[in-house]
Coordinates of C-alpha atoms and ligand atoms in Angstrom, one line a residue:
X1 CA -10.9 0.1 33.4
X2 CA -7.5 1.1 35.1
X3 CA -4.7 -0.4 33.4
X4 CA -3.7 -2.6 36.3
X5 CA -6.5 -5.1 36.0
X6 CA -5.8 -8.2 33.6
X7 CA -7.4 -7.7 30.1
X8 CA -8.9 -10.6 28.1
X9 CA -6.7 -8.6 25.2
X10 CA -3.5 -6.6 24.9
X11 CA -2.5 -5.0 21.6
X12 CA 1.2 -3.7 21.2
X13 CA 0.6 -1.4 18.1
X14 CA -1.9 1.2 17.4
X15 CA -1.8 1.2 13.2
X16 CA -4.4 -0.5 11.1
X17 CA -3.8 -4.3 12.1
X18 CA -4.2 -3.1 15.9
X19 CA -6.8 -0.5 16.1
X20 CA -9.2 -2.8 14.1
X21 CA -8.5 -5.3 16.2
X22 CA -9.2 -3.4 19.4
X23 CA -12.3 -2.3 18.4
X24 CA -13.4 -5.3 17.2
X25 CA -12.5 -6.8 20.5
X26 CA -14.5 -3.9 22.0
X27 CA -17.6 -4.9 20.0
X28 CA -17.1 -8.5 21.0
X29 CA -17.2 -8.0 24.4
X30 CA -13.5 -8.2 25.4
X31 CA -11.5 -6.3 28.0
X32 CA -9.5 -4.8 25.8
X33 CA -6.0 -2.3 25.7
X34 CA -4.3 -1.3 22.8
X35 CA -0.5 0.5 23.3
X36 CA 0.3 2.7 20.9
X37 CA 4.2 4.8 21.0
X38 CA 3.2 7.7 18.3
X39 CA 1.1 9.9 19.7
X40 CA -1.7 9.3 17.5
X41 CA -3.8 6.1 16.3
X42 CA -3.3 4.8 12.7
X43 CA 0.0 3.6 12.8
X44 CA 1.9 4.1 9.2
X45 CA -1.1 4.1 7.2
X46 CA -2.8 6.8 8.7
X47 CA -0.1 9.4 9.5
X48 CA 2.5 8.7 7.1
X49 CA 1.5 6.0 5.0
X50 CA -1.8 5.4 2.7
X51 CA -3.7 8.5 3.5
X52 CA -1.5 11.5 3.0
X53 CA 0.0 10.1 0.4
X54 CA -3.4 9.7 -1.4
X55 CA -4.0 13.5 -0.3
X56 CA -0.9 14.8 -1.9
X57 CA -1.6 12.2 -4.9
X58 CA -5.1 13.8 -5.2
X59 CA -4.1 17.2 -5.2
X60 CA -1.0 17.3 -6.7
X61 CA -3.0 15.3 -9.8
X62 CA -5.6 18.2 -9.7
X63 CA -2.7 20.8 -10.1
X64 CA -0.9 19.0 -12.9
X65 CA -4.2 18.5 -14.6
X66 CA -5.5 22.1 -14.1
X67 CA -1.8 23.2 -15.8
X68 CA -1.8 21.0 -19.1
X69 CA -5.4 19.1 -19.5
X70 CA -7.9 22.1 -19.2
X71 CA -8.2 24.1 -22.7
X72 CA -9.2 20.6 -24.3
X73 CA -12.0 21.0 -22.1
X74 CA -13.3 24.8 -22.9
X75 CA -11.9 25.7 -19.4
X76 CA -9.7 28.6 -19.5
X77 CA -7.7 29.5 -16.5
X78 CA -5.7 32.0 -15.2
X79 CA -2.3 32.0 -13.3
X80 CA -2.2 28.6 -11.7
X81 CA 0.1 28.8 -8.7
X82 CA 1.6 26.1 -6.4
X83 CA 1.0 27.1 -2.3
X84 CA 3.1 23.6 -1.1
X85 CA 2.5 24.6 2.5
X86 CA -1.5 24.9 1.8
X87 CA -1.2 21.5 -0.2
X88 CA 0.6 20.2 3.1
X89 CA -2.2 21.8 5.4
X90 CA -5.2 19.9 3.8
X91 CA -2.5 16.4 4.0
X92 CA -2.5 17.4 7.8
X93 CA -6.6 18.2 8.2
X94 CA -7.3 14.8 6.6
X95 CA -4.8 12.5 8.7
X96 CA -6.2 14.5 11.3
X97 CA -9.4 14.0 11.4
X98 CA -9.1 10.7 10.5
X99 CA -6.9 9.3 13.4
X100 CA -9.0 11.5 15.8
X101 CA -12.0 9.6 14.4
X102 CA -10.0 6.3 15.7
X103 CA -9.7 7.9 18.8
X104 CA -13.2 8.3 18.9
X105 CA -14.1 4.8 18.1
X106 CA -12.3 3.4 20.9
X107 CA -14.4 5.2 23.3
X108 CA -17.2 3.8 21.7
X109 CA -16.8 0.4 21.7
X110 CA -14.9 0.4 25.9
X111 CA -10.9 -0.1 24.5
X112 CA -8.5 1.6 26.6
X113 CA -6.2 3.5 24.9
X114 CA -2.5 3.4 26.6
X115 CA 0.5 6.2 25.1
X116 CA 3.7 4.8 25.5
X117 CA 6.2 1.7 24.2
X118 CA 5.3 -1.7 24.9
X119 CA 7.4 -4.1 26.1
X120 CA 7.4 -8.1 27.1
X121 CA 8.6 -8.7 30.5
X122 CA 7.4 -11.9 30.2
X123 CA 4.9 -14.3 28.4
X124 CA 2.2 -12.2 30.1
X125 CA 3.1 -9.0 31.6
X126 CA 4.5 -6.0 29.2
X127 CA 5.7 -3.1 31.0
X128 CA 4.7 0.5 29.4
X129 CA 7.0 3.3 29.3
X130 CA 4.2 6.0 29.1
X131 CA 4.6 9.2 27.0
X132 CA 4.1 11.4 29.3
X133 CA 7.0 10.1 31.7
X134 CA 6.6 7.3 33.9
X135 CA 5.3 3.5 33.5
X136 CA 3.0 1.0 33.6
X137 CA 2.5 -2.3 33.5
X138 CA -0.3 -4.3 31.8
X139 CA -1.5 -8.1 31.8
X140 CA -3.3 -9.9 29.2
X141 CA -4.8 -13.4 28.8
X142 CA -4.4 -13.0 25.0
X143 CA -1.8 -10.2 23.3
X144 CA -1.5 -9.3 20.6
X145 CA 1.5 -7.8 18.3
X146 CA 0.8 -5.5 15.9
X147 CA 3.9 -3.4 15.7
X148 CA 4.1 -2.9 12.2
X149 CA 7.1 -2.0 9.8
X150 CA 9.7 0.7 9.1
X151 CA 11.4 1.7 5.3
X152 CA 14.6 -0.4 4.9
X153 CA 17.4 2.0 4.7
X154 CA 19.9 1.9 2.3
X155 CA 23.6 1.0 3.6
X156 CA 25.8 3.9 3.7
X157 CA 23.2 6.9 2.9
X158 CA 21.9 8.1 6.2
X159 CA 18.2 9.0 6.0
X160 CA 18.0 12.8 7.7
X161 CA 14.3 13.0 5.6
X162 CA 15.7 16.6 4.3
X163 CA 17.8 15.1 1.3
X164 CA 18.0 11.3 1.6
X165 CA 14.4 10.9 2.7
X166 CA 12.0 8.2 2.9
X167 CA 8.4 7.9 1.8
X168 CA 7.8 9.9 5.2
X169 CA 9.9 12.6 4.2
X170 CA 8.5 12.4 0.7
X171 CA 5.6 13.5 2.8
X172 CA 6.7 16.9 3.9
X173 CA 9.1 18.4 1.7
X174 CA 9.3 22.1 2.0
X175 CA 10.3 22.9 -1.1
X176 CA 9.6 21.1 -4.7
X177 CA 13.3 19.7 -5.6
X178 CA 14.9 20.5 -8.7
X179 CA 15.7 16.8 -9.2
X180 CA 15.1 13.9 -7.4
X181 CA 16.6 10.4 -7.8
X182 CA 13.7 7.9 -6.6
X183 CA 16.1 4.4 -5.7
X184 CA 13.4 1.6 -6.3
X185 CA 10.5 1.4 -9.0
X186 CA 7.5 -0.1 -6.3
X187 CA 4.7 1.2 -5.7
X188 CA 6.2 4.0 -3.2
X189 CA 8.9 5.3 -5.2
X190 CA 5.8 5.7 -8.2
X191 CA 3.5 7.0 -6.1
X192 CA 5.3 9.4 -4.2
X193 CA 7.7 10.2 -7.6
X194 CA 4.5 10.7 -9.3
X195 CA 3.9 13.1 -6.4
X196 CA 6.7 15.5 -7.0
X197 CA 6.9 15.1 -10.8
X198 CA 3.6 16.7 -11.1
X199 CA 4.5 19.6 -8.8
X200 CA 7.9 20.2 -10.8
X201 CA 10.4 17.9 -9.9
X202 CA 12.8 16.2 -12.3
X203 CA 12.1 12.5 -11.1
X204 CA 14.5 9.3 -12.6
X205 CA 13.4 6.3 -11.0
X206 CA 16.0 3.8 -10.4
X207 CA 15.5 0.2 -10.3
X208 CA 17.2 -3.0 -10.4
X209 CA 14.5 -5.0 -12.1
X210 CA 13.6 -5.1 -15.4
X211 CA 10.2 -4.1 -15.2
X212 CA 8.6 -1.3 -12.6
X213 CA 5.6 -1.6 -10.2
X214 CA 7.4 -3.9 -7.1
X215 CA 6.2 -7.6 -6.7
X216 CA 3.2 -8.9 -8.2
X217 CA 2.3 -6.5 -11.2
X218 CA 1.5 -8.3 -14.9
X219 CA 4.4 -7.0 -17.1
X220 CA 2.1 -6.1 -19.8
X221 CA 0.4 -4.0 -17.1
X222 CA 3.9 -2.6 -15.9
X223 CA 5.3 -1.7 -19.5
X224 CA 1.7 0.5 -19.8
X225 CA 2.2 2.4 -16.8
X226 CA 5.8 3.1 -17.4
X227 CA 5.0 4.6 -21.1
X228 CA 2.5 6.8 -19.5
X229 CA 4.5 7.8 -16.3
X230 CA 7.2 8.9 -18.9
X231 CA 4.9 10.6 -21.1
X232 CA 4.3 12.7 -17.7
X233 CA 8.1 13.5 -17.3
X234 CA 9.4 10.7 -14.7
X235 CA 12.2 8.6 -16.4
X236 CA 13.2 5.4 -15.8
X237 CA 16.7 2.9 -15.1
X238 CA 15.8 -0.1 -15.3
X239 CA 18.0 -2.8 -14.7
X240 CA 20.3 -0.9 -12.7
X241 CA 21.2 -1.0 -8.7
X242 CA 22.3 1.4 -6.9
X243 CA 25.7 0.1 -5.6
X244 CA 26.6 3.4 -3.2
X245 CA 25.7 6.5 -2.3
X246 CA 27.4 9.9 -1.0
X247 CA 25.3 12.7 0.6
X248 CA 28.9 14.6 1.9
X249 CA 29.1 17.2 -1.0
X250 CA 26.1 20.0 -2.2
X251 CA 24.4 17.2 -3.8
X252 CA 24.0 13.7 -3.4
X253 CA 25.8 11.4 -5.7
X254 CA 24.8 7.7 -6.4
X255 CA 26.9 4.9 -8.2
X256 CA 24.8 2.5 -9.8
X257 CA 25.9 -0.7 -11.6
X258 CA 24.3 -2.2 -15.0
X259 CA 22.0 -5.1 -13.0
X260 CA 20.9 -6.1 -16.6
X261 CA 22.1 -4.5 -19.4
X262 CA 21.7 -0.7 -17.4
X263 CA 24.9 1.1 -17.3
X264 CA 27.6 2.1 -14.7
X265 CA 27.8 5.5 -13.8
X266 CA 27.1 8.2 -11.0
X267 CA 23.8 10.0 -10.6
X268 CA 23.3 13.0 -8.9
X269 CA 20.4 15.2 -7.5
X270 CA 19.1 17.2 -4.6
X271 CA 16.6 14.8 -3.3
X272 CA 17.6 11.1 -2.8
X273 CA 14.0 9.2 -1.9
X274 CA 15.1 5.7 -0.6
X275 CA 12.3 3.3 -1.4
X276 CA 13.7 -0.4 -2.0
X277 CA 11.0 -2.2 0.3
X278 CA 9.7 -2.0 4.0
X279 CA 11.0 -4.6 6.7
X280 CA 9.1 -5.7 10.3
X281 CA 9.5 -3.3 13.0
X282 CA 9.9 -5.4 16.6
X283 CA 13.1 -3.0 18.2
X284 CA 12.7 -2.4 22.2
X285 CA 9.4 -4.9 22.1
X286 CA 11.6 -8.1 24.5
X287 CA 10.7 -10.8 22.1
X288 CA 13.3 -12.5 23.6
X289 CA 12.1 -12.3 27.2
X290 CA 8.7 -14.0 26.0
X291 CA 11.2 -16.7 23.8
X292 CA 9.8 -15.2 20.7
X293 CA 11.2 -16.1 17.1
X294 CA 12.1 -13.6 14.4
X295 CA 13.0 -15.1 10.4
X296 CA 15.8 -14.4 8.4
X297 CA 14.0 -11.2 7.5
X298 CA 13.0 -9.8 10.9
X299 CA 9.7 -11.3 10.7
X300 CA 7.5 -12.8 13.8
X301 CA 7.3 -16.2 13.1
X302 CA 3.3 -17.3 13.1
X303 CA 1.5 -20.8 12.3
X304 CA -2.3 -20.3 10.5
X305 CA -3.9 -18.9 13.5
X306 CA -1.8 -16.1 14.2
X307 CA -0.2 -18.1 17.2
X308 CA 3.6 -17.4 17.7
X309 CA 5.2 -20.0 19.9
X310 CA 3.5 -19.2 22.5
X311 CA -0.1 -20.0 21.8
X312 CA -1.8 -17.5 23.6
X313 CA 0.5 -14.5 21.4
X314 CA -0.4 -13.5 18.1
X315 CA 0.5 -11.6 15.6
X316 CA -0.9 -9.5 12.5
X317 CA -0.2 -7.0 10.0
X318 CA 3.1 -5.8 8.5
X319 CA 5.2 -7.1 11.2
X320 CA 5.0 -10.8 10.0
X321 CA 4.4 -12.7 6.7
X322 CA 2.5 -12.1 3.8
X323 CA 1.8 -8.4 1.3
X324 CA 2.4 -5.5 3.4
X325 CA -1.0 -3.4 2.7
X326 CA -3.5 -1.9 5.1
X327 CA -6.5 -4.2 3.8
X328 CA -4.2 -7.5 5.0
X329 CA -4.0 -6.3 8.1
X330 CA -7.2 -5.1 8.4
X331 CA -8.6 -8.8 7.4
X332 CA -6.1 -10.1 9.7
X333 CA -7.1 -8.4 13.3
X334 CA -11.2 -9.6 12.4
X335 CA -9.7 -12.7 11.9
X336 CA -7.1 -12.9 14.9
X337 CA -9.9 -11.4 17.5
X338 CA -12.7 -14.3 15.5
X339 CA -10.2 -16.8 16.7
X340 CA -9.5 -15.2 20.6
X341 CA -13.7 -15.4 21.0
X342 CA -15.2 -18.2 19.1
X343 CA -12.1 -20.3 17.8
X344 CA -12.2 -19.5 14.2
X345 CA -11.1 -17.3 11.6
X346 CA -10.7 -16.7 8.2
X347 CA -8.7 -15.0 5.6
X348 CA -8.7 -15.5 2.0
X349 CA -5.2 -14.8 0.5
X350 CA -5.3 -15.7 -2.6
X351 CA -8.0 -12.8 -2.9
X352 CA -6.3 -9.8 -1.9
X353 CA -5.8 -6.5 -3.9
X354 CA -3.4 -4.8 -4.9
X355 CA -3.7 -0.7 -6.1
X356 CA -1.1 1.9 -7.0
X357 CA -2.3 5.1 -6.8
X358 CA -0.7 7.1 -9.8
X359 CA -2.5 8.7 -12.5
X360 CA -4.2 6.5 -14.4
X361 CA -4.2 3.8 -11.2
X362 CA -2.9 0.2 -11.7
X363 CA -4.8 -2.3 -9.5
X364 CA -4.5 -5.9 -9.7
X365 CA -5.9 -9.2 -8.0
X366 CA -5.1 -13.0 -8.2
X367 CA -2.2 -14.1 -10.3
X368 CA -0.6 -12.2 -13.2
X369 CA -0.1 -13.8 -16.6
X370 CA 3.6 -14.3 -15.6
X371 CA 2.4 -15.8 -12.4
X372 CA 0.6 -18.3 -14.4
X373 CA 2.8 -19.4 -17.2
X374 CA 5.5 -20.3 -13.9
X375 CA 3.0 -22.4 -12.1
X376 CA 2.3 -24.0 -15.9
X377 CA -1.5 -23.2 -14.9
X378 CA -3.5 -23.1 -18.2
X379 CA -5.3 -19.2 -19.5
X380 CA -7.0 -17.5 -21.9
X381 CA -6.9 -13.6 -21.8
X382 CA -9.5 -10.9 -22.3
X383 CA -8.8 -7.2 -22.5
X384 CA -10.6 -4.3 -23.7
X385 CA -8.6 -0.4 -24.1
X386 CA -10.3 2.6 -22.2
X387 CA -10.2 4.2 -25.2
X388 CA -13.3 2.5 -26.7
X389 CA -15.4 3.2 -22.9
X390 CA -17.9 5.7 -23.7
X391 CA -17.2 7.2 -20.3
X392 CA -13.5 6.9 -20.5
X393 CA -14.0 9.2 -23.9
X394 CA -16.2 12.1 -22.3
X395 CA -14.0 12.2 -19.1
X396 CA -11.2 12.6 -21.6
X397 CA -9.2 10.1 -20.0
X398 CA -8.5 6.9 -22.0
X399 CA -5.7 5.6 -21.4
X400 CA -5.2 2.1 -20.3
X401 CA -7.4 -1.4 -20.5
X402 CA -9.2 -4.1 -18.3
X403 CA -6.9 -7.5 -18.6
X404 CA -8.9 -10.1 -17.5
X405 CA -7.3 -14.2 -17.0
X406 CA -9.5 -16.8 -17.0
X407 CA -10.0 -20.8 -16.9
X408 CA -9.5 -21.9 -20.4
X409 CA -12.4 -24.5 -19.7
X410 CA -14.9 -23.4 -17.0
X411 CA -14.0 -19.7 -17.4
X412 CA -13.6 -19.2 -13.8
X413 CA -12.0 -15.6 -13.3
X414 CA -8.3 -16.3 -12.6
X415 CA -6.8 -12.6 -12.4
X416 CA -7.4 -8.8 -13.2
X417 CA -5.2 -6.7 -13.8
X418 CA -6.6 -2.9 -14.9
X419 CA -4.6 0.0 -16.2
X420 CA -6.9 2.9 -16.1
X421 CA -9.2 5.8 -13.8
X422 CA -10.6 4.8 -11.0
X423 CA -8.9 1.0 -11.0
X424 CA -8.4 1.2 -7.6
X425 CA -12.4 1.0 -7.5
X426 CA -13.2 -0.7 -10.2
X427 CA -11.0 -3.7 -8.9
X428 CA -13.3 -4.4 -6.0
X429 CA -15.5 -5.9 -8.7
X430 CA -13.0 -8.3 -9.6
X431 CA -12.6 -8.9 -6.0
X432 CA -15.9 -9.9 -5.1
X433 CA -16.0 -12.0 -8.4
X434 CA -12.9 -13.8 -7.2
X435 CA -13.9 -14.3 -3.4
X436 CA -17.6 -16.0 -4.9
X437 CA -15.1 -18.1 -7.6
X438 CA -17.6 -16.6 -10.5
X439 CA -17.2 -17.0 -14.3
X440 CA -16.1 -14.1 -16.7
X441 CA -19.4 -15.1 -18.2
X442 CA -21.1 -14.8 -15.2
X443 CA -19.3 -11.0 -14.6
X444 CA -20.9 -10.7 -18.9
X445 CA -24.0 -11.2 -18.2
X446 CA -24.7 -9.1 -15.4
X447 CA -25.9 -5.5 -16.5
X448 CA -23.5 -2.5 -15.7
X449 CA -25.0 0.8 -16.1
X450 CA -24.3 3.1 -18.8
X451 CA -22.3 5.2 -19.7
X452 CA -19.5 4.3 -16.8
X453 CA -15.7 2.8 -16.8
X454 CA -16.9 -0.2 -15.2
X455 CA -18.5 -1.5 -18.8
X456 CA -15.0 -2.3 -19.6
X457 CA -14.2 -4.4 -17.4
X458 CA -17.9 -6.4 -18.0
X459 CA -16.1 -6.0 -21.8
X460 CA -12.9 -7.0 -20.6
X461 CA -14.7 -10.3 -19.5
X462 CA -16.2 -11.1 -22.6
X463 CA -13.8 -11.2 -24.8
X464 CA -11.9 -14.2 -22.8
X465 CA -15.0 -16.1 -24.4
X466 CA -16.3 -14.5 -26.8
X467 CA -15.7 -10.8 -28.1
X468 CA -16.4 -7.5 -26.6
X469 CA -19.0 -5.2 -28.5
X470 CA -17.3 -2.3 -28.7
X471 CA -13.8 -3.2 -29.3
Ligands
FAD1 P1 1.7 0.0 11.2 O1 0.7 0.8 10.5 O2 3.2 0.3 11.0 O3 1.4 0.3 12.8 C1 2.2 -0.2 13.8 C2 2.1 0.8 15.0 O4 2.7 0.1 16.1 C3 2.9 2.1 14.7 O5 2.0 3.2 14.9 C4 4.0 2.1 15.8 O6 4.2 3.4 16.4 C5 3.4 1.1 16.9 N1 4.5 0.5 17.7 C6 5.5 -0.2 17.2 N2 6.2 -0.8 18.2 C7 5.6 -0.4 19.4 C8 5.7 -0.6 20.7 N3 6.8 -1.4 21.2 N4 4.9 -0.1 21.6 C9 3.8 0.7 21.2 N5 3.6 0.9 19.9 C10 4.4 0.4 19.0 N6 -1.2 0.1 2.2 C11 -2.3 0.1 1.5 O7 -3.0 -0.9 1.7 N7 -2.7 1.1 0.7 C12 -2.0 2.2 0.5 O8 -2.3 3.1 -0.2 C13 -0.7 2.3 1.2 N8 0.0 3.4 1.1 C14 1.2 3.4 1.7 C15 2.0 4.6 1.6 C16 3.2 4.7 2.2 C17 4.1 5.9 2.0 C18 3.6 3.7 3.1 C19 4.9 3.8 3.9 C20 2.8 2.5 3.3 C21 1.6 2.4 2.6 N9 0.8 1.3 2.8 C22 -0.3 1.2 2.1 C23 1.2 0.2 3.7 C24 0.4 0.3 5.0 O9 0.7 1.6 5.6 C25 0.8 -0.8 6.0 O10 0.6 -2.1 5.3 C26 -0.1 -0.7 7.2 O11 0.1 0.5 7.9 C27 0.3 -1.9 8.2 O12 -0.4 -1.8 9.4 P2 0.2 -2.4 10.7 O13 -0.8 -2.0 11.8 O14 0.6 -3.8 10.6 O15 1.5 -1.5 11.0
NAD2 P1 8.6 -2.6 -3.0 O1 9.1 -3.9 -2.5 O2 7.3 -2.5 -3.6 O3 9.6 -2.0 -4.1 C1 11.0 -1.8 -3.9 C2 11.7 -1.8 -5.3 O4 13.0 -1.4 -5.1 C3 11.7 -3.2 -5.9 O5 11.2 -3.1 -7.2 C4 13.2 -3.6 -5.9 O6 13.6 -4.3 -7.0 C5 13.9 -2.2 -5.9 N1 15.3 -2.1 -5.3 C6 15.7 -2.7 -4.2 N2 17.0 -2.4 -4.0 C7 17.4 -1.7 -5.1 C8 18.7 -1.1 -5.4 N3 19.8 -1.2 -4.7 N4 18.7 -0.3 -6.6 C9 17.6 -0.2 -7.3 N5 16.4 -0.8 -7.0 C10 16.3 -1.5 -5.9 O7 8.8 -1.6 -1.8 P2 8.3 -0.1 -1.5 O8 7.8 0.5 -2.8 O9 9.3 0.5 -0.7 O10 7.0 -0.3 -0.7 C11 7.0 -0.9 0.6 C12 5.7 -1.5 1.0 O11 4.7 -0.6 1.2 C13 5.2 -2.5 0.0 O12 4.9 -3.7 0.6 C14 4.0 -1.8 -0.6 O13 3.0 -2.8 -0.9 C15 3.5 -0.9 0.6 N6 2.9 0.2 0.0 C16 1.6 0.0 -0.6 C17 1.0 1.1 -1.2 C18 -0.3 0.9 -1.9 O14 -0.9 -0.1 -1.6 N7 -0.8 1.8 -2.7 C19 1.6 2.3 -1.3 C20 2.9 2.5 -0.7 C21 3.5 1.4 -0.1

C-alpha cells in the first residue's frame, strides 16, 4: 500500500487507543494507516507511561524488600547495592521489546505504519510532516483521532524533567534525590513517589484534597493505603495546594496554602515532581480546518459512537471524555473499528477498573461507598483483612482487606474495592462478576483454590450476607 491511495481508515496517534485500533482494523479487513510523531509505537503507555513505570515499580519494590523484609524470612544477604543506571537498562529492554512487538503486529495484520505529525487539511485529507524530513499526504474514508494526552503543567514552574519533572522525568532520573516534593496525591504522584521512596528518596506528597489516591478511590480504602505508604517513609499534606513555585535558587521552593485545615508555609527540595492530572493533547493536529470542537477542558467533543461533528471522524482514548487509563482506550478502538465495519459497538463504563500500582496495590471497580451514599443508592458491606488469608500469612504480606458493596436485597455485586498483593489481579474477578451483573452469593459459592489471596475476596463476599469463615 503506498500512502497516496485512499484508506478505508486513518489513525492520527500511535499509543494504545490507536495501535489497537489499527490492528484491529487490519484483522477486519480494512485499508488501514496509523500516524504516529514519536518514533516508536505505544504512545504514553508504552514508553513513558504504564510499563516503565511498572518496571521501576517492580524492581525498585524488589530492592526495598531485599533491604528490610528478608531476615524474617531465613534469607541472609550481603551488601545490597543500588546500580540506578542497570535498574534504568531493564525499564529500557522492556518498553523496548514491547513497542517493537507493536511494530511487529502491524506487519501482521497489513496496517501501514506512517512517522511523522498528522494534520487535518481538511475533513478528509491530513497532510504528514514525515520524520525523516519531507511530507505526505493521506486520505481516509473514516479517521480516526487518537492523539492522546500530555501532564498538565503547573503555572509558573517550568518543567525542564531535571528538577521540576513530570511523571516522564520521574522515569529517568540519574540520580536518587535527597528529597523530593511529589505536588498531587493521584495515582502518579503515589506510584512514581513510591518509586523513589524505596530507592532513598525523602518523598512528601502534597495534595489539596483531603484524602490521597486521585478520583474515584473508597476513602476507607484511601486512609489504608496512606497508613502504609507512611509506614514506608512517604509523608503526606493533605489539604494543602500548592499556590506557587520557584526553581531560580539551589533548590526549589514551593508556597502552599492550608486548602483545608493544612498550613501555609514554603517547602523546599531538590526534585519537584508535578503530577496534578493529565489534559487532552490536540496541538498542530488543524481541528479547526476540519470545524472540529474542543470543551472547556481541551477535550474532542464525541456523541456515543465516537462520532465528532463530522460523522465520518472519531475519536478515542485519552484525548476525549471519560478515565484516562490504557484499558478505556483499548475497549474504545475495538469498539470505534466494530462500529466503522458492522455499525455497532460496545463499551461498558460503568465496568471499568481502576489499579494503582504501589506496594500493597489498590484496585477498585464500580462505585465506592462514598459514591453510593451521594447517589442515596442503598448497601451493605462485606470485608475480610489479608491478615486472616492463609496465603497472605506464608507470603508474609498481610496487610490490607477485600471491601466488597453489594444490593441490600438481591445481593447483586455493586463495587470492590481491595487493599492488598496482587489487587491489581485479583480485581479482574470482580470485574467479570460485575460485567455478568452476578451475586456476592453467586462469587461464595464458587470454589477458589487453596491456599491463594483470592479466597479473600470469595470471603470478602460472604460476609455482605452472611459471615466469612475465617474472620
Ligand atoms: P497516548 O498513549 O498518549 O498516545 C497518543 C499518541 O499520539 C502519542 O504517541 C503521540 O505521540 C501521538 N500523537 C499525538 N499527536 C499526534 C499527531 N498530530 N500526529 C501523529 N502522532 C500524534 N494507564 C493504565 O491503564 N495503567 C497504568 O498503569 C498507567 N500508568 C501510567 C503511568 C504514567 C506515568 C502515565 C503518564 C500514564 C499512565 N497510564 C496508565 C495512562 C495511559 O498511559 C493512558 O491512558 C494511555 O496511554 C492513553 O492512550 P491513548 O492512545 O489515548 O494516548
Ligand atoms: P490525578 O487526577 O489522578 O491526581 C492529581 C491530584 O493532584 C488530585 O488528587 C488533585 O487533587 C491534586 N492537585 C491538583 N492541583 C493541586 C495543587 N495545586 N496542589 C496540590 N494538589 C493538587 O492525576 P495524575 O496522578 O497526574 O494522573 C493522570 C492520569 O494518568 C490519571 O487519569 C490516571 O488515571 C492516569 N494514570 C493511571 C495509572 C494507573 O492506572 N496505574 C498510573 C498513572 C497514571
Amino acid at each position: 500500500a503506498s500512502a497516496s491511495e485512499e484508506k478505508d481508515l486513518v489513525i492520527i496517534g500511535g499509543g494504545v487507543a490507536g495501535y489497537v485500533a489499527a490492528i484491529k482494523a487490519g484483522q477486519e479487513g480494512l485499508k488501514v494507516a496509523c500516524i504516529e510523531k514519536r518514533g516508536a509505537l505505544g504512545g504514553t503507555c508504552l514508553n513513558v507511561g504504564c510499563i516503565p513505570s511498572k518496571s521501576l515499580l517492580n524492581n525498585s519494590h524488589l530492592y526495598h524488600q531485599i533491604l528490610h523484609d528478608t531476615k524474617n524470612r531465613g534469607i541472609e544477604v550481603g551488601d545490597v547495592k543500588l546500580n540506578l543506571q542497570a535498574m534504568m537498562k531493564a525499564k529500557d529492554t522492556s518498553v523496548g521489546g514491547l513497542t517493537k512487538g507493536i511494530e511487529f503486529l502491524f506487519k501482521k495484520n497489513g496496517v501501514e505504519y506512517i512517522k511523522g505529525t498528522g494534520s487535518f487539511v481538511n475533513e478528509h485529507e491530513i497532510k504528514v510532516a514525515l520524520n525523516d524530513g519531507g511530507e505526505t499526504s493521506v486520505t481516509g474514508k473514516n479517521i480516526l483521532i487518537a492523539t492522546g494526552s500530555e501532564a498538565t503543567p503547573f503555572p509558573g514552574l517550568e518543567i525542564d524533567e531535571k528538577r521540576v519533572i513530570t511523571s516522564t522525568g520521574a522515569l529517568s532520573l540519574e540520580k536518587v534525590p535527597e528529597k523530593m516534593i511529589v505536588i498531587g496525591g493521584g495515582i502518579i504522584g503515589l506510584e512514581m513517589g513510591s518509586v523513589w521512596s524505596r530507592l532513598g528518596a525523602k518523598v512528601t506528597v502534597v495534595e489539596f484534597l483531603d484524602q490521597i489516591g486521585g478520583p474515584g478511590m473508597d476513602t476507607e480504602v484511601s486512609k489504608s493505603i496512606q497508613k502504609l505508604l507512611k509506614k514506608q517513609g512517604m509523608d503526606f499534606k493533605l489539604g494543602t495546594k500548592v499556590v506557587s513555585g520557584d526553581a531560580s535558587g539551589e533548590n526549589v521552593k514551593l508556597e502552599v496554602d492550608a486548602a483545608k485545615g493544612g498550613k501555609a508555609e514554603t517547602l523546599d527540595a531538590d526534585v519537584v515532581l508535578v503530577a496534578i492530572g493529565r489534559r487532552p493533547y490536540t496541538k498542530g493536529l488543524g481541528l479547526e480546518n476540519a470545524g472540529l470542537e474542543v470543551d472547556e477542558r481541551g477535550r474532542v467533543v464525541i456523541d456515543s459512537e465516537y462520532r465528532t461533528k463530522a460523522s465520518h471522524i472519531r475519536c478515542i482514548g485519552d484525548v476525549t471524555f471519560g478515565p484516562m487509563l490504557a484499558h478505556k482506550a483499548e475497549e474504545e478502538a475495538v469498539a470505534a473499528v466494530e462500529y466503522i465495519k458492522k455499525g455497532y459497538g460496545h463499551v461498558n463504563y460503568g465496568v471499568i477498573p481502576s489499579v494503582m500500582y504501589t506496594h500493597p496495590e489498590v484496585a477498585w471497580v464500580g462505585p465506592s461507598e462514598q459514591d453510593l451514599k451521594k447517589a442515596n443508592i442503598p448497601y451493605k458491606v462485606g470485608s475480610f483483612p489479608f491478615s486472616a488469608n492463609s496465603r497472605a500469612k506464608t507470603n508474609l504480606d498481610t496487610d490490607g482487606m477485600v471491601k466488597m458493596l453489594a444490593d441490600p436485597e438481591t445481593d447483586r455485586l455493586l463495587g470492590c474495592h481491595i487493599v492488598g498483593p496482587n489487587a491489581g489481579e485479583m480485581i479482574a474477578e470482580a470485574t467479570l462478576a460485575l460485567e455478568y451483573g452476578a451475586s456476592t452469593e453467586d462469587i461464595a459459592r464458587t470454589c477458589h483454590a487453596h491456599p491463594t489471596l483470592a479466597e479473600a475476596f470469595k470471603e470478602a463476599a460472604m460476609a455482605t450476607y452472611s459471615k466469612a469463615i475465617h474472620y
